[in-house]
Short mmCIF file of C-alpha atoms in Angstrom, two decimals:
data_model
loop_
_atom_site.label_atom_id
_atom_site.label_comp_id
_atom_site.label_asym_id
_atom_site.label_seq_id
_atom_site.Cartn_x
_atom_site.Cartn_y
_atom_site.Cartn_z
CA TYR D 1 19.66 19.05 -19.03
CA TYR D 2 19.74 15.86 -16.96
CA PHE D 3 17.80 12.87 -18.27
CA PRO D 4 18.28 10.07 -15.74
CA CYS D 5 16.76 6.68 -16.48
CA GLN D 6 17.98 3.97 -14.07
CA ARG D 7 15.31 1.55 -15.26
CA TRP D 8 15.40 -1.56 -17.44
CA LEU D 9 15.04 -1.46 -21.20
CA ALA D 10 14.28 -5.17 -21.47
CA VAL D 11 11.36 -7.30 -22.54
CA GLU D 12 11.60 -9.51 -19.43
CA GLU D 13 12.04 -6.70 -16.89
CA ASP D 14 10.02 -3.82 -15.37
CA ASP D 15 7.11 -2.94 -17.73
CA GLY D 16 8.65 -4.81 -20.70
CA GLN D 17 9.47 -1.72 -22.77
CA ILE D 18 12.78 -1.44 -24.65
CA VAL D 19 12.33 2.25 -25.55
CA ARG D 20 11.73 4.99 -22.98
CA GLU D 21 10.87 8.67 -23.13
CA LEU D 22 12.91 10.58 -20.57
CA VAL D 23 12.04 13.97 -19.07
CA PRO D 24 14.62 16.32 -17.54
CA VAL D 25 14.93 16.68 -13.78
CA ASP D 26 16.32 19.51 -11.72
CA GLU D 27 20.15 19.68 -11.51
CA ALA D 28 20.01 20.08 -7.74
CA PHE D 29 18.09 16.82 -7.50
CA VAL D 30 20.83 15.00 -9.43
CA LYS D 31 23.59 16.43 -7.21
CA LYS D 32 21.66 15.70 -4.06
CA ASP D 33 21.29 12.11 -5.21
CA SER D 34 24.99 11.65 -6.07
CA GLU D 35 26.18 13.23 -2.83
CA ASN D 36 23.86 11.21 -0.62
CA GLU D 37 25.07 7.62 -0.73
CA GLY D 38 22.17 6.50 1.44
CA GLN D 39 19.60 7.18 -1.25
CA SER D 40 18.28 4.44 -3.46
CA PRO D 41 19.85 4.53 -6.95
CA ALA D 42 16.33 4.18 -8.39
CA THR D 43 15.17 7.51 -6.91
CA LEU D 44 15.71 9.46 -10.13
CA GLY D 45 13.93 6.84 -12.17
CA LEU D 46 11.01 7.15 -9.76
CA GLU D 47 11.06 10.93 -10.10
CA GLN D 48 10.52 10.48 -13.81
CA LYS D 49 7.91 7.76 -13.34
CA ALA D 50 5.91 10.19 -11.19
CA LYS D 51 5.80 12.59 -14.16
CA SER D 52 4.71 9.85 -16.55
CA THR D 53 1.34 8.38 -17.42
CA THR D 54 0.86 4.63 -17.53
CA TYR D 55 -1.57 3.09 -20.01
CA THR D 56 -2.84 -0.49 -19.97
CA VAL D 57 -3.26 -1.61 -23.59
CA LYS D 58 -5.37 -4.70 -24.34
CA VAL D 59 -5.31 -6.13 -27.87
CA LYS D 60 -7.84 -8.72 -29.13
CA THR D 61 -6.84 -10.92 -32.06
CA GLY D 62 -9.84 -12.13 -34.08
CA ASP D 63 -11.19 -15.68 -33.90
CA LYS D 64 -10.66 -16.51 -37.58
CA LYS D 65 -8.44 -18.93 -39.46
CA ASN D 66 -4.85 -17.59 -39.64
CA ALA D 67 -5.85 -14.53 -37.57
CA GLY D 68 -2.71 -14.63 -35.39
CA THR D 69 0.63 -13.07 -36.31
CA ASP D 70 4.30 -13.71 -35.60
CA ALA D 71 5.29 -10.24 -36.86
CA ASN D 72 6.49 -7.45 -34.55
CA VAL D 73 3.50 -5.31 -33.58
CA PHE D 74 3.78 -1.60 -32.70
CA ILE D 75 1.38 1.08 -31.50
CA ILE D 76 1.40 4.89 -31.36
CA LEU D 77 -0.99 6.77 -29.05
CA TYR D 78 -1.96 10.25 -30.24
CA GLY D 79 -3.20 12.77 -27.66
CA SER D 80 -4.34 16.37 -27.69
CA LYS D 81 -0.84 17.55 -26.63
CA ASP D 82 1.62 15.00 -28.00
CA ASP D 83 2.06 11.37 -29.05
CA THR D 84 3.95 8.46 -27.50
CA GLY D 85 6.14 7.74 -30.51
CA THR D 86 6.38 4.16 -31.77
CA VAL D 87 6.02 1.64 -28.93
CA SER D 88 6.80 -2.05 -29.58
CA LEU D 89 4.28 -4.43 -28.03
CA LYS D 90 6.77 -7.10 -27.03
CA ALA D 91 5.92 -8.34 -23.54
CA SER D 92 2.32 -9.52 -23.11
CA LYS D 93 1.36 -9.79 -19.44
CA ILE D 94 -1.08 -12.62 -20.17
CA ASN D 95 0.28 -14.90 -22.90
CA LYS D 96 3.80 -16.11 -23.63
CA ASN D 97 2.88 -16.44 -27.33
CA LYS D 98 1.21 -13.14 -28.13
CA PHE D 99 -1.29 -12.25 -30.88
CA GLU D 100 -2.66 -15.78 -31.19
CA ARG D 101 -6.11 -16.49 -32.66
CA GLY D 102 -9.00 -15.45 -30.37
CA LYS D 103 -6.70 -14.28 -27.55
CA VAL D 104 -6.47 -10.98 -25.65
CA ASP D 105 -2.98 -9.68 -24.83
CA GLU D 106 -2.17 -6.98 -22.29
CA PHE D 107 0.73 -4.52 -22.36
CA THR D 108 1.96 -1.59 -20.29
CA VAL D 109 2.81 1.64 -22.14
CA GLU D 110 4.42 4.49 -20.22
CA SER D 111 4.66 8.00 -21.63
CA VAL D 112 4.91 11.65 -20.75
CA ASP D 113 1.51 13.37 -20.59
CA ILE D 114 0.05 13.38 -24.12
CA GLY D 115 -3.29 14.87 -23.06
CA ASP D 116 -6.68 13.41 -24.00
CA LEU D 117 -6.37 10.30 -26.16
CA LYS D 118 -7.66 11.03 -29.69
CA LYS D 119 -6.60 8.12 -31.91
CA ILE D 120 -4.09 5.30 -32.27
CA LYS D 121 -1.98 3.84 -35.04
CA ILE D 122 -1.31 0.11 -34.82
CA GLY D 123 0.53 -2.14 -37.24
CA HIS D 124 3.32 -4.67 -37.75
CA ASP D 125 6.59 -5.05 -39.68
CA ASN D 126 5.43 -8.02 -41.82
CA LYS D 127 8.40 -10.14 -40.65
CA GLY D 128 8.24 -13.80 -39.68
CA ASN D 129 6.49 -16.93 -40.95
CA SER D 130 2.82 -16.00 -40.36
CA THR D 131 2.58 -12.24 -40.71
CA GLY D 132 -1.06 -11.55 -41.60
CA TRP D 133 -3.13 -10.45 -38.58
CA PHE D 134 -6.84 -9.96 -37.95
CA LEU D 135 -7.22 -7.29 -35.27
CA GLU D 136 -10.59 -7.29 -33.52
CA TRP D 137 -10.13 -4.33 -31.17
CA VAL D 138 -7.76 -2.37 -28.92
CA GLU D 139 -8.76 -1.18 -25.45
CA ILE D 140 -6.71 1.48 -23.66
CA ASP D 141 -7.13 2.21 -19.97
CA ALA D 142 -5.63 5.53 -18.85
CA PRO D 143 -5.99 5.71 -15.03
CA SER D 144 -4.57 9.24 -14.78
CA LEU D 145 -7.32 10.43 -17.18
CA GLY D 146 -10.03 8.27 -15.63
CA GLU D 147 -10.90 6.83 -19.03
CA CYS D 148 -11.04 3.41 -20.64
CA LEU D 149 -11.43 3.71 -24.42
CA LYS D 150 -12.31 1.02 -26.97
CA PHE D 151 -10.86 1.21 -30.50
CA PRO D 152 -12.81 -1.23 -32.73
CA CYS D 153 -11.05 -2.53 -35.83
CA GLY D 154 -12.43 -5.85 -37.12
CA ARG D 155 -10.11 -5.88 -40.16
CA TRP D 156 -7.03 -7.63 -41.53
CA LEU D 157 -3.57 -6.13 -41.33
CA ASP D 158 -2.27 -8.31 -44.13
CA LYS D 159 -0.65 -7.54 -47.49
CA SER D 160 -2.76 -10.24 -49.18
CA GLU D 161 -6.12 -9.53 -47.47
CA ASP D 162 -8.62 -6.65 -47.31
CA ASP D 163 -6.95 -3.47 -48.70
CA GLY D 164 -3.39 -4.80 -48.17
CA ALA D 165 -2.56 -2.36 -45.35
CA ILE D 166 -0.41 -3.60 -42.45
CA GLU D 167 -1.03 -0.58 -40.23
CA ARG D 168 -4.24 1.26 -39.41
CA ILE D 169 -5.31 4.48 -37.71
CA ILE D 170 -8.27 3.80 -35.40
CA PHE D 171 -10.51 6.21 -33.51
CA PRO D 172 -12.27 5.44 -30.22
CA ALA D 173 -15.92 4.38 -30.15
CA LYS D 174 -17.46 7.14 -28.02
CA LEU D 175 -20.40 5.03 -26.84
CA GLN D 176 -18.00 2.38 -25.50
CA THR D 177 -15.87 4.82 -23.48
CA ARG D 178 -15.96 4.12 -19.75
CA GLU D 179 -15.21 7.04 -17.43
CA TYR D 180 -14.22 6.93 -13.76
CA ILE D 181 -12.51 9.16 -11.18
CA PRO D 182 -8.88 9.66 -12.34
CA PHE D 183 -6.12 7.89 -10.43
CA VAL D 184 -3.26 9.79 -8.81
CA PRO D 185 0.36 8.71 -8.25
CA TYR D 186 1.44 7.83 -4.71
CA GLU D 187 5.05 7.53 -3.61
CA ILE D 188 5.19 4.52 -1.28
CA THR D 189 8.38 3.93 0.73
CA VAL D 190 8.65 0.59 2.54
CA TYR D 191 11.19 0.00 5.34
CA THR D 192 12.00 -3.64 6.17
CA SER D 193 13.33 -4.26 9.70
CA ASP D 194 16.94 -5.06 10.60
CA ILE D 195 16.41 -8.38 12.33
CA PHE D 196 17.28 -11.94 11.33
CA GLY D 197 14.93 -13.33 8.66
CA ALA D 198 13.12 -10.01 8.21
CA GLY D 199 13.08 -10.07 4.39
CA THR D 200 10.46 -11.67 2.17
CA ASP D 201 10.22 -12.96 -1.42
CA ALA D 202 6.41 -13.00 -1.32
CA ASP D 203 4.09 -10.79 -3.39
CA VAL D 204 3.56 -7.66 -1.21
CA PHE D 205 0.34 -5.70 -1.72
CA ILE D 206 -1.20 -2.52 -0.31
CA VAL D 207 -4.63 -0.87 0.03
CA LEU D 208 -5.06 2.82 1.02
CA TYR D 209 -8.11 4.05 2.94
CA GLY D 210 -9.31 7.65 2.96
CA SER D 211 -12.16 9.30 4.84
CA ASP D 212 -15.82 8.43 4.16
CA GLY D 213 -14.97 4.79 3.53
CA ILE D 214 -13.12 5.45 0.24
CA CYS D 215 -10.40 2.91 -0.50
CA THR D 216 -8.16 1.89 -3.38
CA GLN D 217 -7.98 -1.46 -5.12
CA GLN D 218 -5.50 -3.98 -3.73
CA LYS D 219 -2.25 -3.33 -5.60
CA SER D 220 0.91 -5.44 -5.77
CA LEU D 221 4.06 -3.34 -5.31
CA CYS D 222 6.24 -5.60 -7.48
CA LEU D 223 5.66 -6.11 -11.20
CA ASN D 224 7.16 -9.60 -11.40
CA LYS D 225 8.82 -12.40 -9.43
CA ARG D 226 12.29 -11.02 -10.06
CA GLU D 227 11.37 -7.77 -8.29
CA GLN D 228 9.90 -9.80 -5.43
CA ARG D 229 13.30 -11.45 -4.98
CA MET D 230 15.14 -8.10 -5.20
CA TYR D 231 13.00 -6.00 -2.87
CA PHE D 232 11.99 -6.25 0.81
CA GLU D 233 15.39 -7.55 1.93
CA ARG D 234 16.50 -7.20 5.56
CA ASN D 235 17.21 -3.56 6.56
CA SER D 236 16.24 -2.25 3.11
CA VAL D 237 14.32 0.80 1.93
CA ASN D 238 12.26 0.32 -1.24
CA GLN D 239 10.38 3.09 -3.01
CA PHE D 240 7.53 2.69 -5.49
CA ILE D 241 5.39 5.04 -7.57
CA VAL D 242 1.91 3.53 -7.78
CA GLU D 243 -1.13 4.96 -9.60
CA LEU D 244 -4.20 4.37 -7.45
CA GLU D 245 -7.67 5.76 -6.86
CA ASP D 246 -7.56 9.18 -5.19
CA VAL D 247 -8.57 8.71 -1.54
CA GLY D 248 -8.27 12.44 -0.81
CA ASP D 249 -5.94 14.52 1.33
CA MET D 250 -6.20 12.30 4.41
CA ILE D 251 -5.04 8.69 4.43
CA GLU D 252 -6.78 7.24 7.49
CA LYS D 253 -5.17 3.80 7.37
CA ILE D 254 -3.47 1.32 5.06
CA ARG D 255 -3.71 -2.42 4.65
CA ILE D 256 -0.40 -4.05 3.73
CA GLY D 257 0.44 -7.71 3.49
CA HIS D 258 1.59 -10.48 1.20
CA THR D 259 0.24 -13.62 -0.44
CA GLY D 260 2.45 -15.99 1.55
CA GLY D 261 4.05 -17.60 -1.51
CA GLY D 262 7.73 -18.42 -2.02
CA LEU D 263 10.39 -20.06 0.12
CA ASN D 264 11.00 -17.11 2.46
CA SER D 265 7.59 -15.51 2.82
CA GLY D 266 7.69 -14.32 6.45
CA TRP D 267 8.32 -10.56 6.62
CA HIS D 268 9.18 -8.14 9.45
CA LEU D 269 7.94 -4.71 8.37
CA ASP D 270 9.34 -1.68 10.17
CA ARG D 271 7.26 1.16 8.67
CA VAL D 272 5.69 2.63 5.53
CA ALA D 273 5.80 6.26 4.35
CA ILE D 274 3.32 7.50 1.72
CA ARG D 275 3.18 10.76 -0.25
CA ARG D 276 0.30 11.69 -2.53
CA LEU D 277 1.95 13.31 -5.53
CA LEU D 278 0.21 16.36 -6.96
CA PRO D 279 0.13 17.03 -10.75
CA ASN D 280 3.23 19.27 -10.68
CA GLY D 281 5.27 16.46 -9.13
CA LYS D 282 5.28 17.90 -5.58
#
Protein backbone atom coordinates (compact mmCIF):
# COMPACT_ATOMS: atom_id res chain seq x y z
CA TYR A 1 0.00 0.00 0.00
CA TYR A 2 1.31 3.44 -0.97
CA PHE A 3 0.17 6.40 1.11
CA PRO A 4 1.79 9.49 -0.40
CA CYS A 5 1.25 12.84 1.30
CA GLN A 6 3.54 15.57 -0.10
CA ARG A 7 1.56 18.28 1.67
CA TRP A 8 2.25 20.46 4.71
CA LEU A 9 1.36 19.42 8.23
CA ALA A 10 1.69 22.94 9.60
CA VAL A 11 -0.60 25.52 11.16
CA GLU A 12 0.71 28.31 8.90
CA GLU A 13 0.66 26.33 5.63
CA ASP A 14 -1.88 24.82 3.21
CA ASP A 15 -5.22 24.29 5.06
CA GLY A 16 -3.63 24.65 8.52
CA GLN A 17 -4.05 21.01 9.55
CA ILE A 18 -1.27 19.17 11.41
CA VAL A 19 -2.90 15.72 11.09
CA ARG A 20 -3.92 14.16 7.77
CA GLU A 21 -5.83 11.06 6.73
CA LEU A 22 -4.10 9.40 3.80
CA VAL A 23 -5.71 7.04 1.29
CA PRO A 24 -3.75 4.51 -0.79
CA VAL A 25 -3.04 5.15 -4.46
CA ASP A 26 -2.27 2.71 -7.23
CA GLU A 27 1.33 1.39 -7.32
CA ALA A 28 1.61 2.13 -11.03
CA PHE A 29 0.78 5.76 -10.32
CA VAL A 30 3.64 5.98 -7.81
CA LYS A 31 6.14 4.42 -10.24
CA LYS A 32 4.97 6.60 -13.09
CA ASP A 33 5.51 9.63 -10.90
CA SER A 34 9.03 8.62 -9.77
CA GLU A 35 10.14 7.72 -13.29
CA ASN A 36 8.85 10.91 -14.86
CA GLU A 37 11.03 13.73 -13.59
CA GLY A 38 8.93 16.30 -15.43
CA GLN A 39 5.91 15.75 -13.20
CA SER A 40 5.16 18.03 -10.30
CA PRO A 41 6.13 16.46 -6.95
CA ALA A 42 2.71 17.51 -5.63
CA THR A 43 0.84 15.28 -8.12
CA LEU A 44 0.33 12.45 -5.64
CA GLY A 45 -0.87 14.81 -2.97
CA LEU A 46 -3.39 16.15 -5.48
CA GLU A 47 -4.49 12.62 -6.34
CA GLN A 48 -5.39 12.16 -2.69
CA LYS A 49 -6.99 15.59 -2.41
CA ALA A 50 -9.30 14.64 -5.29
CA LYS A 51 -10.52 11.67 -3.22
CA SER A 52 -11.09 13.83 -0.15
CA THR A 53 -13.96 16.00 0.98
CA THR A 54 -13.33 19.52 2.23
CA TYR A 55 -15.52 20.99 4.96
CA THR A 56 -15.66 24.65 5.99
CA VAL A 57 -16.24 24.78 9.75
CA LYS A 58 -17.43 28.05 11.33
CA VAL A 59 -17.44 28.33 15.12
CA LYS A 60 -19.25 31.13 17.02
CA THR A 61 -18.07 31.97 20.53
CA GLY A 62 -20.84 33.47 22.69
CA ASP A 63 -21.04 37.16 23.56
CA LYS A 64 -20.81 36.71 27.34
CA LYS A 65 -18.26 37.65 29.97
CA ASN A 66 -15.28 35.23 29.89
CA ALA A 67 -16.84 33.37 26.93
CA GLY A 68 -13.54 33.06 25.02
CA THR A 69 -10.97 30.32 25.56
CA ASP A 70 -7.21 29.91 25.24
CA ALA A 71 -7.47 26.10 25.40
CA ASN A 72 -6.83 23.84 22.39
CA VAL A 73 -10.16 23.14 20.67
CA PHE A 74 -10.85 19.95 18.71
CA ILE A 75 -13.74 18.63 16.62
CA ILE A 76 -14.82 15.22 15.31
CA LEU A 77 -17.31 14.95 12.43
CA TYR A 78 -19.42 11.78 12.43
CA GLY A 79 -20.97 10.62 9.15
CA SER A 80 -23.11 7.72 8.01
CA LYS A 81 -20.00 5.83 6.79
CA ASP A 82 -17.12 6.95 8.99
CA ASP A 83 -15.78 9.80 11.13
CA THR A 84 -12.92 12.26 10.65
CA GLY A 85 -11.06 11.36 13.83
CA THR A 86 -9.96 14.16 16.14
CA VAL A 87 -9.16 17.36 14.22
CA SER A 88 -7.43 20.26 16.02
CA LEU A 89 -8.90 23.65 15.17
CA LYS A 90 -5.61 25.55 15.16
CA ALA A 91 -5.57 27.93 12.19
CA SER A 92 -8.57 30.27 12.00
CA LYS A 93 -8.88 31.86 8.55
CA ILE A 94 -10.47 34.99 10.01
CA ASN A 95 -8.89 35.85 13.38
CA LYS A 96 -5.30 35.61 14.60
CA ASN A 97 -6.60 35.16 18.17
CA LYS A 98 -9.26 32.49 17.84
CA PHE A 99 -12.26 31.72 20.06
CA GLU A 100 -12.57 35.27 21.39
CA ARG A 101 -15.83 36.60 22.86
CA GLY A 102 -18.54 37.23 20.24
CA LYS A 103 -16.32 36.24 17.29
CA VAL A 104 -16.81 33.71 14.47
CA ASP A 105 -13.78 31.64 13.45
CA GLU A 106 -13.45 29.66 10.23
CA PHE A 107 -11.44 26.47 9.66
CA THR A 108 -10.84 24.01 6.84
CA VAL A 109 -11.25 20.30 7.63
CA GLU A 110 -10.30 17.74 4.99
CA SER A 111 -11.30 14.10 5.25
CA VAL A 112 -12.01 10.96 3.29
CA ASP A 113 -15.71 10.54 2.46
CA ILE A 114 -17.58 10.02 5.74
CA GLY A 115 -21.03 10.05 4.12
CA ASP A 116 -23.94 12.19 5.32
CA LEU A 117 -23.04 14.30 8.36
CA LYS A 118 -24.96 13.06 11.42
CA LYS A 119 -23.41 14.73 14.49
CA ILE A 120 -20.26 16.36 15.81
CA LYS A 121 -18.22 16.23 18.99
CA ILE A 122 -16.46 19.45 19.96
CA GLY A 123 -14.40 20.20 23.04
CA HIS A 124 -11.09 21.45 24.43
CA ASP A 125 -8.15 20.20 26.52
CA ASN A 126 -8.68 22.65 29.43
CA LYS A 127 -5.09 23.94 29.10
CA GLY A 128 -4.03 27.58 29.32
CA ASN A 129 -4.94 30.61 31.42
CA SER A 130 -8.60 31.12 30.41
CA THR A 131 -9.98 27.70 29.56
CA GLY A 132 -13.75 27.99 30.03
CA TRP A 133 -15.61 28.51 26.74
CA PHE A 134 -19.17 29.45 25.83
CA LEU A 135 -19.94 27.91 22.43
CA GLU A 136 -22.89 29.49 20.63
CA TRP A 137 -22.99 27.33 17.49
CA VAL A 138 -21.01 25.43 14.85
CA GLU A 139 -21.82 25.64 11.14
CA ILE A 140 -20.41 23.08 8.71
CA ASP A 141 -20.52 23.60 4.95
CA ALA A 142 -19.91 20.42 2.92
CA PRO A 143 -19.78 21.45 -0.77
CA SER A 144 -19.44 17.87 -2.05
CA LEU A 145 -22.72 17.01 -0.26
CA GLY A 146 -24.43 20.27 -1.17
CA GLU A 147 -25.31 20.89 2.47
CA CYS A 148 -24.66 23.58 5.05
CA LEU A 149 -25.64 22.38 8.53
CA LYS A 150 -26.04 24.37 11.75
CA PHE A 151 -25.22 22.74 15.11
CA PRO A 152 -26.66 24.95 17.89
CA CYS A 153 -25.04 24.68 21.32
CA GLY A 154 -25.55 27.77 23.52
CA ARG A 155 -23.77 26.19 26.51
CA TRP A 156 -20.54 26.40 28.49
CA LEU A 157 -17.68 23.98 27.98
CA ASP A 158 -16.20 24.75 31.37
CA LYS A 159 -15.36 22.59 34.40
CA SER A 160 -16.80 25.23 36.75
CA GLU A 161 -19.95 26.16 34.76
CA ASP A 162 -23.13 24.39 33.60
CA ASP A 163 -22.68 20.60 34.01
CA GLY A 164 -18.85 20.80 34.08
CA ALA A 165 -18.39 19.12 30.67
CA ILE A 166 -15.58 20.37 28.40
CA GLU A 167 -16.75 18.45 25.32
CA ARG A 168 -20.21 18.06 23.83
CA ILE A 169 -21.93 15.97 21.18
CA ILE A 170 -24.21 18.19 19.07
CA PHE A 171 -26.78 17.26 16.42
CA PRO A 172 -27.75 19.45 13.46
CA ALA A 173 -30.89 21.61 13.56
CA LYS A 174 -32.85 20.20 10.62
CA LEU A 175 -34.84 23.39 10.02
CA GLN A 176 -31.61 25.39 9.69
CA THR A 177 -30.03 23.06 7.10
CA ARG A 178 -29.39 24.78 3.77
CA GLU A 179 -29.22 22.54 0.69
CA TYR A 180 -27.74 23.35 -2.71
CA ILE A 181 -26.41 21.52 -5.78
CA PRO A 182 -23.29 19.56 -4.68
CA PHE A 183 -19.90 20.82 -5.82
CA VAL A 184 -17.52 18.63 -7.82
CA PRO A 185 -13.71 18.60 -7.87
CA TYR A 186 -11.93 20.03 -10.90
CA GLU A 187 -8.27 19.46 -11.70
CA ILE A 188 -6.93 22.79 -12.97
CA THR A 189 -3.46 22.86 -14.56
CA VAL A 190 -1.98 26.30 -15.22
CA TYR A 191 0.99 26.80 -17.59
CA THR A 192 2.94 30.06 -17.21
CA SER A 193 4.87 31.19 -20.31
CA ASP A 194 8.65 31.00 -20.76
CA ILE A 195 9.36 34.66 -21.40
CA PHE A 196 11.09 37.32 -19.30
CA GLY A 197 8.91 38.58 -16.44
CA ALA A 198 6.15 36.04 -17.13
CA GLY A 199 5.60 35.03 -13.48
CA THR A 200 3.28 36.70 -10.99
CA ASP A 201 2.93 36.93 -7.19
CA ALA A 202 -0.64 38.22 -7.44
CA ASP A 203 -3.77 36.39 -6.26
CA VAL A 204 -4.89 34.35 -9.32
CA PHE A 205 -8.59 33.46 -9.59
CA ILE A 206 -10.77 31.48 -11.98
CA VAL A 207 -14.46 31.19 -12.97
CA LEU A 208 -15.81 28.27 -15.07
CA TYR A 209 -18.78 28.69 -17.41
CA GLY A 210 -20.97 25.82 -18.60
CA SER A 211 -23.89 25.77 -21.02
CA ASP A 212 -27.19 27.55 -20.27
CA GLY A 213 -25.41 30.39 -18.50
CA ILE A 214 -24.31 28.27 -15.50
CA CYS A 215 -21.10 29.48 -13.89
CA THR A 216 -19.08 28.87 -10.74
CA GLN A 217 -18.17 31.36 -8.05
CA GLN A 218 -14.89 33.23 -8.47
CA LYS A 219 -12.27 31.07 -6.76
CA SER A 220 -8.68 31.91 -5.80
CA LEU A 221 -6.26 29.13 -6.76
CA CYS A 222 -3.84 29.85 -3.89
CA LEU A 223 -4.75 29.45 -0.23
CA ASN A 224 -2.34 32.08 1.11
CA LYS A 225 0.33 34.62 0.18
CA ARG A 226 3.12 32.08 0.50
CA GLU A 227 1.54 29.94 -2.23
CA GLN A 228 1.15 33.05 -4.38
CA ARG A 229 4.91 33.57 -4.14
CA MET A 230 5.64 29.89 -4.90
CA TYR A 231 3.32 29.33 -7.86
CA PHE A 232 2.95 30.92 -11.31
CA GLU A 233 6.70 31.32 -11.82
CA ARG A 234 8.16 31.66 -15.33
CA ASN A 235 7.90 28.42 -17.38
CA SER A 236 6.11 26.58 -14.55
CA VAL A 237 3.24 24.11 -14.47
CA ASN A 238 0.99 24.31 -11.40
CA GLN A 239 -1.85 21.93 -10.66
CA PHE A 240 -4.78 22.50 -8.30
CA ILE A 241 -7.77 20.49 -7.15
CA VAL A 242 -10.66 22.92 -6.64
CA GLU A 243 -14.20 22.09 -5.49
CA LEU A 244 -16.63 24.22 -7.48
CA GLU A 245 -20.24 24.24 -8.61
CA ASP A 246 -20.91 21.59 -11.27
CA VAL A 247 -21.21 23.36 -14.63
CA GLY A 248 -21.92 20.09 -16.46
CA ASP A 249 -20.03 18.06 -19.04
CA MET A 250 -19.20 21.03 -21.29
CA ILE A 251 -17.04 23.92 -20.14
CA GLU A 252 -17.83 26.65 -22.66
CA LYS A 253 -15.31 29.21 -21.41
CA ILE A 254 -13.30 30.25 -18.38
CA ARG A 255 -12.48 33.60 -16.83
CA ILE A 256 -9.01 33.74 -15.31
CA GLY A 257 -7.17 36.72 -13.91
CA HIS A 258 -5.59 38.21 -10.82
CA THR A 259 -6.17 41.01 -8.35
CA GLY A 260 -3.11 43.01 -9.40
CA GLY A 261 -1.54 43.09 -5.93
CA GLY A 262 2.10 42.50 -5.03
CA LEU A 263 5.40 43.73 -6.44
CA ASN A 264 5.44 41.52 -9.55
CA SER A 265 1.79 41.27 -10.54
CA GLY A 266 2.04 41.18 -14.35
CA TRP A 267 1.56 37.63 -15.65
CA HIS A 268 2.05 35.96 -19.05
CA LEU A 269 -0.28 32.96 -19.14
CA ASP A 270 0.41 30.28 -21.74
CA ARG A 271 -2.61 27.96 -21.29
CA VAL A 272 -4.96 26.25 -18.83
CA ALA A 273 -6.08 22.60 -18.83
CA ILE A 274 -9.16 21.54 -16.83
CA ARG A 275 -10.52 18.08 -15.98
CA ARG A 276 -13.84 17.53 -14.22
CA LEU A 277 -13.18 14.69 -11.80
CA LEU A 278 -15.92 12.10 -11.47
CA PRO A 279 -16.72 10.44 -8.09
CA ASN A 280 -14.43 7.44 -8.72
CA GLY A 281 -11.46 9.77 -9.23
CA LYS A 282 -11.38 9.46 -13.04
